[in-house]
């Protein structure tokens, strides 16, 4: 909106900290090429509009805000004369943001000294050429440095995740190899038993009955449920006694396999009823091979399924096969990150998922949100490691008005109040030298706030620290330009 034009007073401009060192000729140029305008309470400019002017407050009160989802979030409110906002980076030319990175309104009738952005850029280059070069170097140098640091932080996280993923993959892969080797031996044993059967020691009717028992046994193995150690011991003793009573040697070796498969003495009675006493031991050992084979195949299936699940989690986490910006299920992202970090979390930390499955999918950069989850979970685990490595990590999702809340709660020692306002600053860390870059929370804040137009905050007391991420439910045009400042 346009204000009411007013006379420009060089003496008044001289009283502002921005212009107090200028000479009369420079002040005259400001008044000649700029203007003074008075605005009634209301908006002065709106986020996203072309950044056409540089504003300096002469009198009144300004409020600066940023758009987050459907809300305008106030970031600064001041009545200090000389504060500035608007196109204050116009001296960067077409390399700077072409639109306002936030909104400004006044809460009372206020006066501004206003310079068109092109005039402001020209004056800066004419009067302060060295300063402009230094500011350009600082701006673009900081931007490039931040990009390099972000890449380094991602590489550090990737290295940690790769080590954890390798460890997680090694366990099921090794189990599958062991089970395959054992399965080979069991299949060889079954071939030997088939040779004995072919020698004619079993009547045809007996053999048919044994085959039927074998089929039922295989089905029973698939349905077997784990039992307590005490109950398993009692069942093993009962089966061992049953086998010993019938003169079958090594019953104590066969019993654990039968118990693991959910079989008991009633099943053995069915086998004994199907064969005579002379062929009972051979039948039991043949069926034992069947049970062992089924158990080993279950183990191989479980192991390979675990490998497949980990590979899918890694693909989901990395988002390599997904568009960089899309509608995403935040629970899928959280689950993949938790799985990728399961090795680092360890068994002494309990993970509780308190998900509100009714929350909708949100427009987001999934790969970058996974980096946020990684940083926040890593911080929580590190905090609990400081108090013995035990605790509870609760990951909660919920609707918070028109935003999605993702909360990470840990039972660590908490964030001291005196440093709470600094934890999102670059390079600030409480970890020992060499164990933290101090960039995880800063990068997380930038991803959530600058890229997703959300918010990231912390609430903490000993035993209850909560990092809360709020994300808009609807798409917001990405804006990564710096916030107007004073």
Tab-separated table of C-alpha atoms in Angstrom:
chain	number	residue	atom	x	y	z
A	1	UNK	CA	0.000	0.000	0.000
A	2	UNK	CA	1.101	3.600	-0.503
A	3	UNK	CA	1.408	6.138	2.260
A	4	UNK	CA	0.755	9.832	2.319
A	5	UNK	CA	3.738	11.816	0.967
A	6	UNK	CA	5.377	14.243	3.382
A	7	UNK	CA	8.329	16.640	3.266
A	8	UNK	CA	11.779	15.132	3.687
A	9	UNK	CA	13.831	16.859	6.405
A	10	UNK	CA	17.613	16.383	6.123
A	11	UNK	CA	18.042	17.318	9.774
A	12	UNK	CA	15.642	14.568	10.812
A	13	UNK	CA	17.476	11.991	8.698
A	14	UNK	CA	20.734	13.084	10.356
A	15	UNK	CA	19.331	11.950	13.730
A	16	UNK	CA	19.007	8.327	12.572
A	17	UNK	CA	21.884	5.948	13.334
A	18	UNK	CA	21.960	4.829	9.694
A	19	UNK	CA	22.583	8.341	8.371
A	20	UNK	CA	24.358	10.183	11.197
A	21	UNK	CA	27.778	9.982	9.475
A	22	UNK	CA	26.560	11.313	6.090
A	23	UNK	CA	27.481	14.802	4.900
A	24	UNK	CA	25.023	17.457	3.682
A	25	UNK	CA	25.432	16.518	0.034
A	26	UNK	CA	24.637	12.869	0.757
A	27	UNK	CA	21.618	13.815	2.896
A	28	UNK	CA	20.413	16.067	0.102
A	29	UNK	CA	20.630	13.162	-2.357
A	30	UNK	CA	18.605	10.958	-0.003
A	31	UNK	CA	15.834	13.555	0.177
A	32	UNK	CA	16.002	14.171	-3.559
A	33	UNK	CA	15.816	10.532	-4.616
A	34	UNK	CA	13.852	9.165	-1.665
A	35	UNK	CA	10.676	10.244	0.041
A	36	UNK	CA	8.915	10.366	3.400
A	37	UNK	CA	5.545	8.658	3.678
A	38	UNK	CA	3.035	8.335	6.492
A	39	UNK	CA	0.998	5.137	6.880
A	40	UNK	CA	-2.204	4.526	8.799
A	41	UNK	CA	-2.428	1.354	10.946
A	42	UNK	CA	-2.398	-1.675	8.674
A	43	UNK	CA	-0.120	-3.420	6.176
A	44	UNK	CA	2.813	-1.648	4.567
A	45	UNK	CA	3.960	-4.535	2.366
A	46	UNK	CA	3.150	-8.245	2.177
A	47	UNK	CA	5.366	-11.283	1.956
A	48	UNK	CA	5.858	-12.449	-1.616
A	49	UNK	CA	5.225	-9.057	-3.241
A	50	UNK	CA	8.015	-7.581	-5.418
A	51	UNK	CA	10.645	-6.019	-3.118
A	52	UNK	CA	10.499	-2.465	-4.499
A	53	UNK	CA	11.391	-0.306	-1.483
A	54	UNK	CA	13.753	0.067	1.469
A	55	UNK	CA	11.949	1.405	4.579
A	56	UNK	CA	13.487	3.255	7.557
A	57	UNK	CA	11.224	4.005	10.536
A	58	UNK	CA	11.041	7.675	11.550
A	59	UNK	CA	8.186	7.431	14.022
A	60	UNK	CA	5.616	4.795	15.001
A	61	UNK	CA	5.552	1.049	15.613
A	62	UNK	CA	6.256	-1.727	13.124
A	63	UNK	CA	5.498	-5.438	13.261
A	64	UNK	CA	7.424	-7.900	11.074
A	65	UNK	CA	5.937	-11.329	10.395
A	66	UNK	CA	6.482	-14.484	8.345
A	67	UNK	CA	3.854	-16.697	6.769
A	68	UNK	CA	3.703	-20.173	8.341
A	69	UNK	CA	0.968	-22.322	6.866
A	70	UNK	CA	-2.218	-20.319	7.110
A	71	UNK	CA	-0.896	-18.062	9.871
A	72	UNK	CA	1.269	-14.951	10.054
A	73	UNK	CA	3.869	-15.494	12.778
A	74	UNK	CA	5.244	-12.318	14.349
A	75	UNK	CA	9.039	-12.254	14.401
A	76	UNK	CA	9.725	-8.672	15.553
A	77	UNK	CA	7.885	-5.668	16.951
A	78	UNK	CA	9.638	-2.360	17.613
A	79	UNK	CA	9.247	1.405	17.890
A	80	UNK	CA	12.977	2.178	17.665
A	81	UNK	CA	13.727	4.994	15.256
A	82	UNK	CA	16.038	4.002	12.428
A	83	UNK	CA	15.131	0.327	12.194
A	84	UNK	CA	14.922	-0.806	8.603
A	85	UNK	CA	13.184	-3.477	6.554
A	86	UNK	CA	12.150	-4.295	3.027
A	87	UNK	CA	14.579	-4.473	0.097
A	88	UNK	CA	17.676	-3.945	2.252
A	89	UNK	CA	19.688	-6.449	0.156
A	90	UNK	CA	18.979	-4.694	-3.132
A	91	UNK	CA	22.701	-3.914	-3.467
A	92	UNK	CA	23.146	-7.606	-4.399
A	93	UNK	CA	21.250	-6.940	-7.614
A	94	UNK	CA	19.485	-9.820	-9.314
A	95	UNK	CA	21.321	-12.267	-7.033
A	96	UNK	CA	19.126	-11.218	-4.091
A	97	UNK	CA	15.533	-12.235	-3.433
A	98	UNK	CA	13.219	-10.327	-5.780
A	99	UNK	CA	10.292	-10.383	-3.350
A	100	UNK	CA	9.740	-9.432	0.268
A	101	UNK	CA	10.741	-12.302	2.558
A	102	UNK	CA	8.184	-11.268	5.164
A	103	UNK	CA	5.360	-8.840	5.836
A	104	UNK	CA	5.388	-5.483	7.631
A	105	UNK	CA	2.484	-3.622	9.180
A	106	UNK	CA	2.138	-0.674	11.525
A	107	UNK	CA	-0.025	-0.612	14.640
A	108	UNK	CA	-0.282	3.188	14.794
A	109	UNK	CA	0.126	6.059	12.381
A	110	UNK	CA	3.790	5.810	11.389
A	111	UNK	CA	6.264	7.683	9.210
A	112	UNK	CA	9.008	6.124	7.087
A	113	UNK	CA	11.842	7.321	4.954
A	114	UNK	CA	11.431	5.291	1.762
A	115	UNK	CA	14.016	4.590	-0.941
A	116	UNK	CA	13.216	2.712	-4.156
A	117	UNK	CA	15.241	-0.488	-4.240
A	118	UNK	CA	17.155	0.537	-7.390
A	119	UNK	CA	18.072	3.890	-5.799
A	120	UNK	CA	19.162	2.193	-2.576
A	121	UNK	CA	21.378	-0.199	-4.565
A	122	UNK	CA	22.889	2.665	-6.576
A	123	UNK	CA	23.611	4.766	-3.465
A	124	UNK	CA	25.260	1.804	-1.726
A	125	UNK	CA	27.529	1.130	-4.707
A	126	UNK	CA	28.388	4.831	-5.140
A	127	UNK	CA	29.087	5.691	-1.493
A	128	UNK	CA	30.333	2.425	-0.056
A	129	UNK	CA	31.909	0.364	-2.875
A	130	UNK	CA	34.309	-1.416	-0.550
A	131	UNK	CA	31.539	-2.143	1.940
A	132	UNK	CA	29.368	-3.550	-0.845
A	133	UNK	CA	32.166	-5.904	-1.908
A	134	UNK	CA	32.666	-6.989	1.693
A	135	UNK	CA	28.930	-7.507	2.201
A	136	UNK	CA	28.648	-9.461	-1.039
A	137	UNK	CA	31.557	-11.641	0.012
A	138	UNK	CA	30.036	-12.139	3.448
A	139	UNK	CA	26.587	-12.960	2.079
A	140	UNK	CA	27.610	-15.363	-0.674
A	141	UNK	CA	30.577	-16.708	1.264
A	142	UNK	CA	28.331	-17.535	4.210
A	143	UNK	CA	25.805	-19.086	1.860
A	144	UNK	CA	28.450	-21.265	0.192
A	145	UNK	CA	29.997	-22.148	3.541
A	146	UNK	CA	26.602	-23.161	4.864
A	147	UNK	CA	26.043	-25.395	1.838
A	148	UNK	CA	29.422	-27.086	2.308
A	149	UNK	CA	28.787	-27.506	6.034
A	150	UNK	CA	25.327	-28.912	5.356
A	151	UNK	CA	26.860	-31.440	2.952
A	152	UNK	CA	29.500	-32.331	5.549
A	153	UNK	CA	26.810	-32.784	8.199
A	154	UNK	CA	24.860	-35.031	5.852
A	155	UNK	CA	27.986	-37.078	5.121
A	156	UNK	CA	28.657	-37.505	8.852
A	157	UNK	CA	25.079	-38.640	9.367
A	158	UNK	CA	25.326	-40.928	6.334
A	159	UNK	CA	28.524	-42.486	7.682
A	160	UNK	CA	26.890	-43.180	11.028
A	161	UNK	CA	23.783	-44.584	9.359
A	162	UNK	CA	25.858	-46.720	6.976
A	163	UNK	CA	27.741	-48.252	9.891
A	164	UNK	CA	24.480	-48.955	11.691
A	165	UNK	CA	22.831	-50.340	8.560
A	166	UNK	CA	25.823	-52.605	7.847
A	167	UNK	CA	25.599	-53.952	11.386
A	168	UNK	CA	21.856	-54.481	11.109
A	169	UNK	CA	22.193	-56.226	7.731
A	170	UNK	CA	25.054	-58.423	8.922
A	171	UNK	CA	22.981	-60.129	11.628
A	172	UNK	CA	20.129	-61.468	9.450
A	173	UNK	CA	22.513	-62.198	6.559
A	174	UNK	CA	24.778	-64.270	8.825
A	175	UNK	CA	21.724	-66.031	10.290
A	176	UNK	CA	20.517	-66.908	6.786
A	177	UNK	CA	23.944	-68.313	5.875
A	178	UNK	CA	24.069	-70.441	9.055
A	179	UNK	CA	20.503	-71.680	8.545
A	180	UNK	CA	21.211	-72.564	4.900
A	181	UNK	CA	24.274	-74.595	5.886
A	182	UNK	CA	22.301	-76.449	8.573
A	183	UNK	CA	19.412	-76.982	6.151
A	184	UNK	CA	21.788	-78.668	3.721
A	185	UNK	CA	22.747	-81.167	6.440
A	186	UNK	CA	19.121	-81.831	7.389
A	187	UNK	CA	18.100	-82.419	3.774
A	188	UNK	CA	21.003	-84.879	3.429
A	189	UNK	CA	19.702	-86.683	6.526
A	190	UNK	CA	16.213	-86.826	5.056
A	191	UNK	CA	17.616	-88.392	1.859
A	192	UNK	CA	19.307	-91.046	3.982
A	193	UNK	CA	16.065	-91.768	5.808
A	194	UNK	CA	14.230	-91.995	2.502
A	195	UNK	CA	16.743	-94.666	1.509
A	196	UNK	CA	15.906	-96.619	4.649
A	197	UNK	CA	12.208	-96.276	3.907
A	198	UNK	CA	12.751	-97.459	0.342
A	199	UNK	CA	14.414	-100.606	1.717
A	200	UNK	CA	10.945	-101.764	2.696
A	201	UNK	CA	11.029	-101.533	6.478
A	202	UNK	CA	7.641	-99.750	6.533
A	203	UNK	CA	4.295	-101.130	5.402
A	204	UNK	CA	2.555	-99.009	2.714
A	205	UNK	CA	-0.322	-98.101	5.071
A	206	UNK	CA	2.168	-97.137	7.784
A	207	UNK	CA	4.101	-95.005	5.326
A	208	UNK	CA	0.934	-93.185	4.233
A	209	UNK	CA	0.067	-92.486	7.858
A	210	UNK	CA	3.567	-91.138	8.510
A	211	UNK	CA	3.299	-88.858	5.468
A	212	UNK	CA	-0.011	-87.517	6.794
A	213	UNK	CA	1.592	-86.927	10.213
A	214	UNK	CA	4.499	-85.217	8.456
A	215	UNK	CA	2.101	-82.828	6.671
A	216	UNK	CA	0.261	-82.013	9.902
A	217	UNK	CA	3.594	-81.549	11.654
A	218	UNK	CA	4.746	-79.023	9.020
A	219	UNK	CA	1.511	-77.099	9.493
A	220	UNK	CA	1.976	-77.190	13.274
A	221	UNK	CA	5.483	-75.741	12.969
A	222	UNK	CA	4.133	-72.779	10.995
A	223	UNK	CA	1.552	-72.084	13.739
A	224	UNK	CA	3.883	-72.581	16.706
A	225	UNK	CA	3.902	-69.767	19.262
A	226	UNK	CA	6.782	-69.009	21.660
A	227	UNK	CA	6.457	-70.228	25.246
A	228	UNK	CA	8.109	-69.075	28.437
A	229	UNK	CA	11.496	-70.571	29.379
A	230	UNK	CA	9.951	-72.367	32.361
A	231	UNK	CA	7.158	-73.905	30.283
A	232	UNK	CA	9.647	-74.891	27.557
A	233	UNK	CA	11.834	-76.655	30.156
A	234	UNK	CA	8.856	-78.624	31.502
A	235	UNK	CA	7.851	-79.717	27.994
A	236	UNK	CA	11.403	-80.763	27.129
A	237	UNK	CA	11.583	-82.896	30.273
A	238	UNK	CA	8.282	-84.567	29.433
A	239	UNK	CA	9.332	-85.365	25.847
A	240	UNK	CA	12.776	-86.584	26.978
A	241	UNK	CA	11.128	-88.958	29.464
A	242	UNK	CA	8.709	-90.200	26.780
A	243	UNK	CA	11.593	-90.970	24.389
A	244	UNK	CA	13.731	-92.583	27.108
A	245	UNK	CA	10.838	-94.822	28.187
A	246	UNK	CA	10.673	-96.205	24.629
A	247	UNK	CA	14.424	-96.771	24.337
A	248	UNK	CA	15.150	-93.922	21.897
A	249	UNK	CA	18.689	-92.675	22.528
A	250	UNK	CA	19.528	-88.949	22.635
A	251	UNK	CA	16.030	-87.880	23.571
A	252	UNK	CA	17.407	-84.764	25.283
A	253	UNK	CA	18.790	-83.643	21.893
A	254	UNK	CA	15.494	-84.145	20.065
A	255	UNK	CA	13.244	-82.597	22.726
A	256	UNK	CA	14.206	-78.882	22.268
A	257	UNK	CA	13.452	-79.072	18.535
A	258	UNK	CA	10.016	-80.596	19.108
A	259	UNK	CA	9.172	-78.015	21.790
A	260	UNK	CA	10.280	-75.128	19.549
A	261	UNK	CA	7.900	-76.479	16.896
A	262	UNK	CA	5.014	-76.568	19.388
A	263	UNK	CA	4.882	-80.371	19.561
A	264	UNK	CA	4.263	-82.401	22.721
A	265	UNK	CA	3.832	-85.970	23.993
A	266	UNK	CA	0.313	-86.179	22.517
A	267	UNK	CA	1.862	-85.735	19.061
A	268	UNK	CA	4.418	-88.445	19.888
A	269	UNK	CA	1.580	-90.758	20.920
A	270	UNK	CA	0.067	-90.312	17.432
A	271	UNK	CA	3.388	-91.287	15.873
A	272	UNK	CA	3.721	-94.326	18.134
A	273	UNK	CA	0.189	-95.447	17.241
A	274	UNK	CA	1.025	-95.321	13.526
A	275	UNK	CA	4.111	-97.569	13.622
A	276	UNK	CA	5.296	-100.632	15.474
A	277	UNK	CA	7.869	-100.585	18.244
A	278	UNK	CA	10.638	-101.731	15.868
A	279	UNK	CA	10.304	-98.758	13.509
A	280	UNK	CA	9.312	-96.102	16.070
A	281	UNK	CA	12.777	-94.619	16.538
A	282	UNK	CA	13.356	-94.300	12.782
A	283	UNK	CA	9.962	-92.630	12.338
A	284	UNK	CA	10.634	-90.141	15.170
A	285	UNK	CA	14.039	-89.228	13.764
A	286	UNK	CA	12.625	-88.871	10.235
A	287	UNK	CA	9.922	-86.539	11.540
A	288	UNK	CA	12.602	-84.689	13.506
A	289	UNK	CA	14.324	-83.908	10.210
A	290	UNK	CA	11.000	-82.544	8.932
A	291	UNK	CA	10.620	-80.317	11.992
A	292	UNK	CA	14.205	-79.069	11.782
A	293	UNK	CA	13.854	-78.374	8.058
A	294	UNK	CA	10.677	-76.335	8.604
A	295	UNK	CA	12.277	-74.397	11.458
A	296	UNK	CA	15.362	-73.632	9.377
A	297	UNK	CA	13.246	-72.475	6.434
A	298	UNK	CA	11.318	-70.203	8.827
A	299	UNK	CA	14.623	-68.785	10.047
A	300	UNK	CA	15.810	-68.167	6.493
A	301	UNK	CA	12.501	-66.505	5.632
A	302	UNK	CA	12.675	-64.293	8.726
A	303	UNK	CA	16.273	-63.335	7.987
A	304	UNK	CA	15.728	-62.500	4.341
A	305	UNK	CA	12.549	-60.601	5.216
A	306	UNK	CA	14.566	-58.588	7.713
A	307	UNK	CA	17.165	-57.809	5.026
A	308	UNK	CA	14.420	-56.765	2.608
A	309	UNK	CA	12.782	-54.613	5.284
A	310	UNK	CA	16.082	-52.881	6.042
A	311	UNK	CA	16.742	-52.246	2.345
A	312	UNK	CA	13.253	-50.791	1.935
A	313	UNK	CA	13.771	-48.646	5.039
A	314	UNK	CA	17.072	-47.385	3.637
A	315	UNK	CA	15.407	-46.541	0.336
A	316	UNK	CA	12.524	-44.825	2.152
A	317	UNK	CA	14.967	-42.927	4.358
A	318	UNK	CA	17.169	-41.774	1.494
A	319	UNK	CA	14.171	-41.020	-0.770
A	320	UNK	CA	16.383	-41.954	-3.741
A	321	UNK	CA	13.420	-43.148	-5.780
A	322	UNK	CA	11.066	-40.323	-4.812
A	323	UNK	CA	10.455	-36.782	-5.979
A	324	UNK	CA	12.226	-34.189	-3.786
A	325	UNK	CA	8.923	-32.436	-3.032
A	326	UNK	CA	5.740	-34.435	-2.716
A	327	UNK	CA	2.873	-35.346	-0.440
A	328	UNK	CA	4.264	-37.647	2.246
A	329	UNK	CA	3.054	-39.829	5.106
A	330	UNK	CA	5.027	-38.548	8.074
A	331	UNK	CA	4.647	-41.890	9.866
A	332	UNK	CA	6.444	-43.714	7.048
A	333	UNK	CA	9.278	-41.207	7.324
A	334	UNK	CA	9.479	-41.593	11.107
A	335	UNK	CA	9.399	-45.402	10.944
A	336	UNK	CA	12.156	-45.570	8.331
A	337	UNK	CA	14.353	-43.215	10.375
A	338	UNK	CA	13.780	-45.163	13.591
A	339	UNK	CA	14.679	-48.394	11.813
A	340	UNK	CA	17.816	-46.866	10.313
A	341	UNK	CA	18.863	-45.650	13.764
A	342	UNK	CA	17.839	-48.786	15.670
A	343	UNK	CA	21.475	-49.868	16.061
A	344	UNK	CA	22.433	-46.527	17.576
A	345	UNK	CA	19.356	-46.407	19.810
A	346	UNK	CA	20.231	-49.818	21.257
A	347	UNK	CA	18.232	-52.189	23.403
A	348	UNK	CA	18.402	-50.197	26.665
A	349	UNK	CA	16.350	-47.316	25.294
A	350	UNK	CA	12.632	-48.015	24.873
A	351	UNK	CA	11.000	-46.474	21.805
A	352	UNK	CA	7.309	-45.602	22.133
A	353	UNK	CA	5.331	-44.627	19.027
A	354	UNK	CA	2.343	-42.492	19.972
A	355	UNK	CA	0.981	-41.881	16.484
A	356	UNK	CA	-2.288	-40.226	15.548
A	357	UNK	CA	-2.967	-42.179	12.376
A	358	UNK	CA	-5.825	-39.847	11.453
A	359	UNK	CA	-3.500	-36.976	10.542
A	360	UNK	CA	-3.357	-36.354	6.796
A	361	UNK	CA	-0.355	-36.605	4.516
A	362	UNK	CA	1.498	-33.312	4.142
A	363	UNK	CA	3.382	-31.609	1.305
A	364	UNK	CA	7.062	-31.815	2.188
A	365	UNK	CA	10.652	-32.542	1.235
A	366	UNK	CA	10.743	-36.088	2.708
A	367	UNK	CA	14.508	-36.589	2.467
A	368	UNK	CA	15.147	-33.384	4.398
A	369	UNK	CA	12.514	-34.150	7.035
A	370	UNK	CA	14.257	-37.490	7.573
A	371	UNK	CA	17.417	-35.503	8.295
A	372	UNK	CA	15.490	-33.500	10.900
A	373	UNK	CA	14.202	-36.701	12.539
A	374	UNK	CA	17.750	-38.102	12.500
A	375	UNK	CA	19.206	-35.062	14.254
A	376	UNK	CA	16.475	-34.904	16.908
A	377	UNK	CA	16.595	-38.653	17.638
A	378	UNK	CA	20.392	-38.574	17.769
A	379	UNK	CA	20.267	-35.716	20.284
A	380	UNK	CA	17.724	-37.561	22.421
A	381	UNK	CA	19.799	-40.765	22.429
A	382	UNK	CA	22.962	-38.821	23.289
A	383	UNK	CA	21.160	-37.113	26.173
A	384	UNK	CA	20.001	-40.441	27.613
A	385	UNK	CA	23.476	-41.918	27.155
A	386	UNK	CA	24.695	-39.173	29.492
A	387	UNK	CA	22.591	-40.710	32.281
A	388	UNK	CA	23.530	-44.366	31.895
A	389	UNK	CA	22.233	-45.123	28.418
A	390	UNK	CA	18.747	-46.045	29.597
A	391	UNK	CA	15.466	-44.240	29.106
A	392	UNK	CA	12.421	-43.830	26.899
A	393	UNK	CA	12.140	-42.073	23.555
A	394	UNK	CA	8.547	-41.184	22.713
A	395	UNK	CA	7.711	-40.103	19.175
A	396	UNK	CA	4.270	-38.505	19.021
A	397	UNK	CA	2.193	-37.125	16.168
A	398	UNK	CA	-0.993	-35.091	16.492
A	399	UNK	CA	-3.031	-32.348	14.903
A	400	UNK	CA	-2.372	-28.923	16.411
A	401	UNK	CA	-5.022	-26.625	14.937
A	402	UNK	CA	-4.082	-26.401	11.246
A	403	UNK	CA	-0.604	-27.855	11.704
A	404	UNK	CA	0.902	-31.290	12.152
A	405	UNK	CA	2.821	-31.722	15.399
A	406	UNK	CA	5.726	-34.180	15.548
A	407	UNK	CA	7.187	-34.406	19.058
A	408	UNK	CA	10.340	-36.178	20.222
A	409	UNK	CA	10.362	-36.682	23.989
A	410	UNK	CA	13.270	-38.142	25.956
A	411	UNK	CA	13.908	-38.868	29.617
A	412	UNK	CA	17.425	-37.432	29.621
A	413	UNK	CA	18.827	-34.749	31.955
A	414	UNK	CA	17.189	-31.889	30.042
A	415	UNK	CA	18.482	-28.699	28.413
A	416	UNK	CA	19.645	-26.105	30.989
A	417	UNK	CA	17.593	-22.921	30.853
A	418	UNK	CA	20.668	-20.716	30.391
A	419	UNK	CA	21.518	-22.335	27.018
A	420	UNK	CA	17.999	-23.091	25.787
A	421	UNK	CA	17.902	-19.986	23.586
A	422	UNK	CA	21.232	-20.892	21.958
A	423	UNK	CA	20.810	-24.535	21.018
A	424	UNK	CA	19.593	-23.701	17.497
A	425	UNK	CA	22.602	-21.429	16.851
A	426	UNK	CA	25.199	-22.689	14.340
A	427	UNK	CA	28.222	-24.453	15.876
A	428	UNK	CA	26.744	-24.418	19.386
A	429	UNK	CA	27.087	-27.835	21.009
A	430	UNK	CA	27.241	-29.314	24.476
A	431	UNK	CA	28.956	-32.486	23.261
A	432	UNK	CA	32.670	-33.075	23.927
A	433	UNK	CA	35.190	-31.938	21.337
A	434	UNK	CA	35.133	-34.231	18.305
A	435	UNK	CA	31.692	-35.663	19.033
A	436	UNK	CA	29.474	-32.960	17.609
A	437	UNK	CA	29.578	-30.241	14.984
A	438	UNK	CA	26.943	-28.043	16.586
A	439	UNK	CA	25.089	-27.919	13.274
A	440	UNK	CA	22.412	-30.590	13.627
A	441	UNK	CA	19.815	-28.384	15.293
A	442	UNK	CA	20.697	-25.358	13.167
A	443	UNK	CA	20.209	-27.397	9.979
A	444	UNK	CA	16.993	-28.873	11.384
A	445	UNK	CA	15.692	-25.387	12.182
A	446	UNK	CA	16.481	-24.178	8.664
A	447	UNK	CA	14.775	-27.179	7.065
A	448	UNK	CA	11.643	-26.865	9.202
A	449	UNK	CA	11.316	-23.070	9.290
A	450	UNK	CA	12.844	-21.830	6.039
A	451	UNK	CA	11.999	-24.711	3.729
A	452	UNK	CA	8.705	-25.969	5.176
A	453	UNK	CA	7.426	-22.738	6.790
A	454	UNK	CA	6.965	-24.595	10.055
A	455	UNK	CA	8.382	-24.142	13.540
A	456	UNK	CA	10.847	-25.969	15.774
A	457	UNK	CA	10.858	-25.419	19.526
A	458	UNK	CA	11.998	-27.100	22.732
A	459	UNK	CA	10.460	-27.544	26.171
A	460	UNK	CA	12.705	-29.073	28.780
A	461	UNK	CA	13.045	-30.048	32.375
A	462	UNK	CA	15.051	-32.896	33.923
A	463	UNK	CA	13.570	-36.193	32.774
A	464	UNK	CA	11.245	-34.597	30.215
A	465	UNK	CA	12.689	-32.877	27.136
A	466	UNK	CA	10.442	-32.324	24.137
A	467	UNK	CA	11.495	-31.078	20.715
A	468	UNK	CA	8.356	-30.085	18.848
A	469	UNK	CA	8.162	-29.760	15.068
A	470	UNK	CA	5.064	-28.127	13.608
A	471	UNK	CA	4.431	-28.367	9.879
A	472	UNK	CA	1.684	-26.815	7.756
A	473	UNK	CA	-0.923	-29.177	6.368
A	474	UNK	CA	-1.128	-27.345	3.056
A	475	UNK	CA	1.508	-26.367	0.524
A	476	UNK	CA	3.324	-23.091	1.077
A	477	UNK	CA	5.519	-21.565	-1.594
A	478	UNK	CA	9.119	-22.134	-0.488
A	479	UNK	CA	10.939	-19.007	0.578
A	480	UNK	CA	14.557	-19.208	1.616
A	481	UNK	CA	15.458	-15.532	1.631
A	482	UNK	CA	16.706	-13.937	4.845
A	483	UNK	CA	14.314	-12.297	7.243
A	484	UNK	CA	14.071	-8.489	7.300
A	485	UNK	CA	16.002	-7.110	10.229
A	486	UNK	CA	17.016	-3.984	12.010
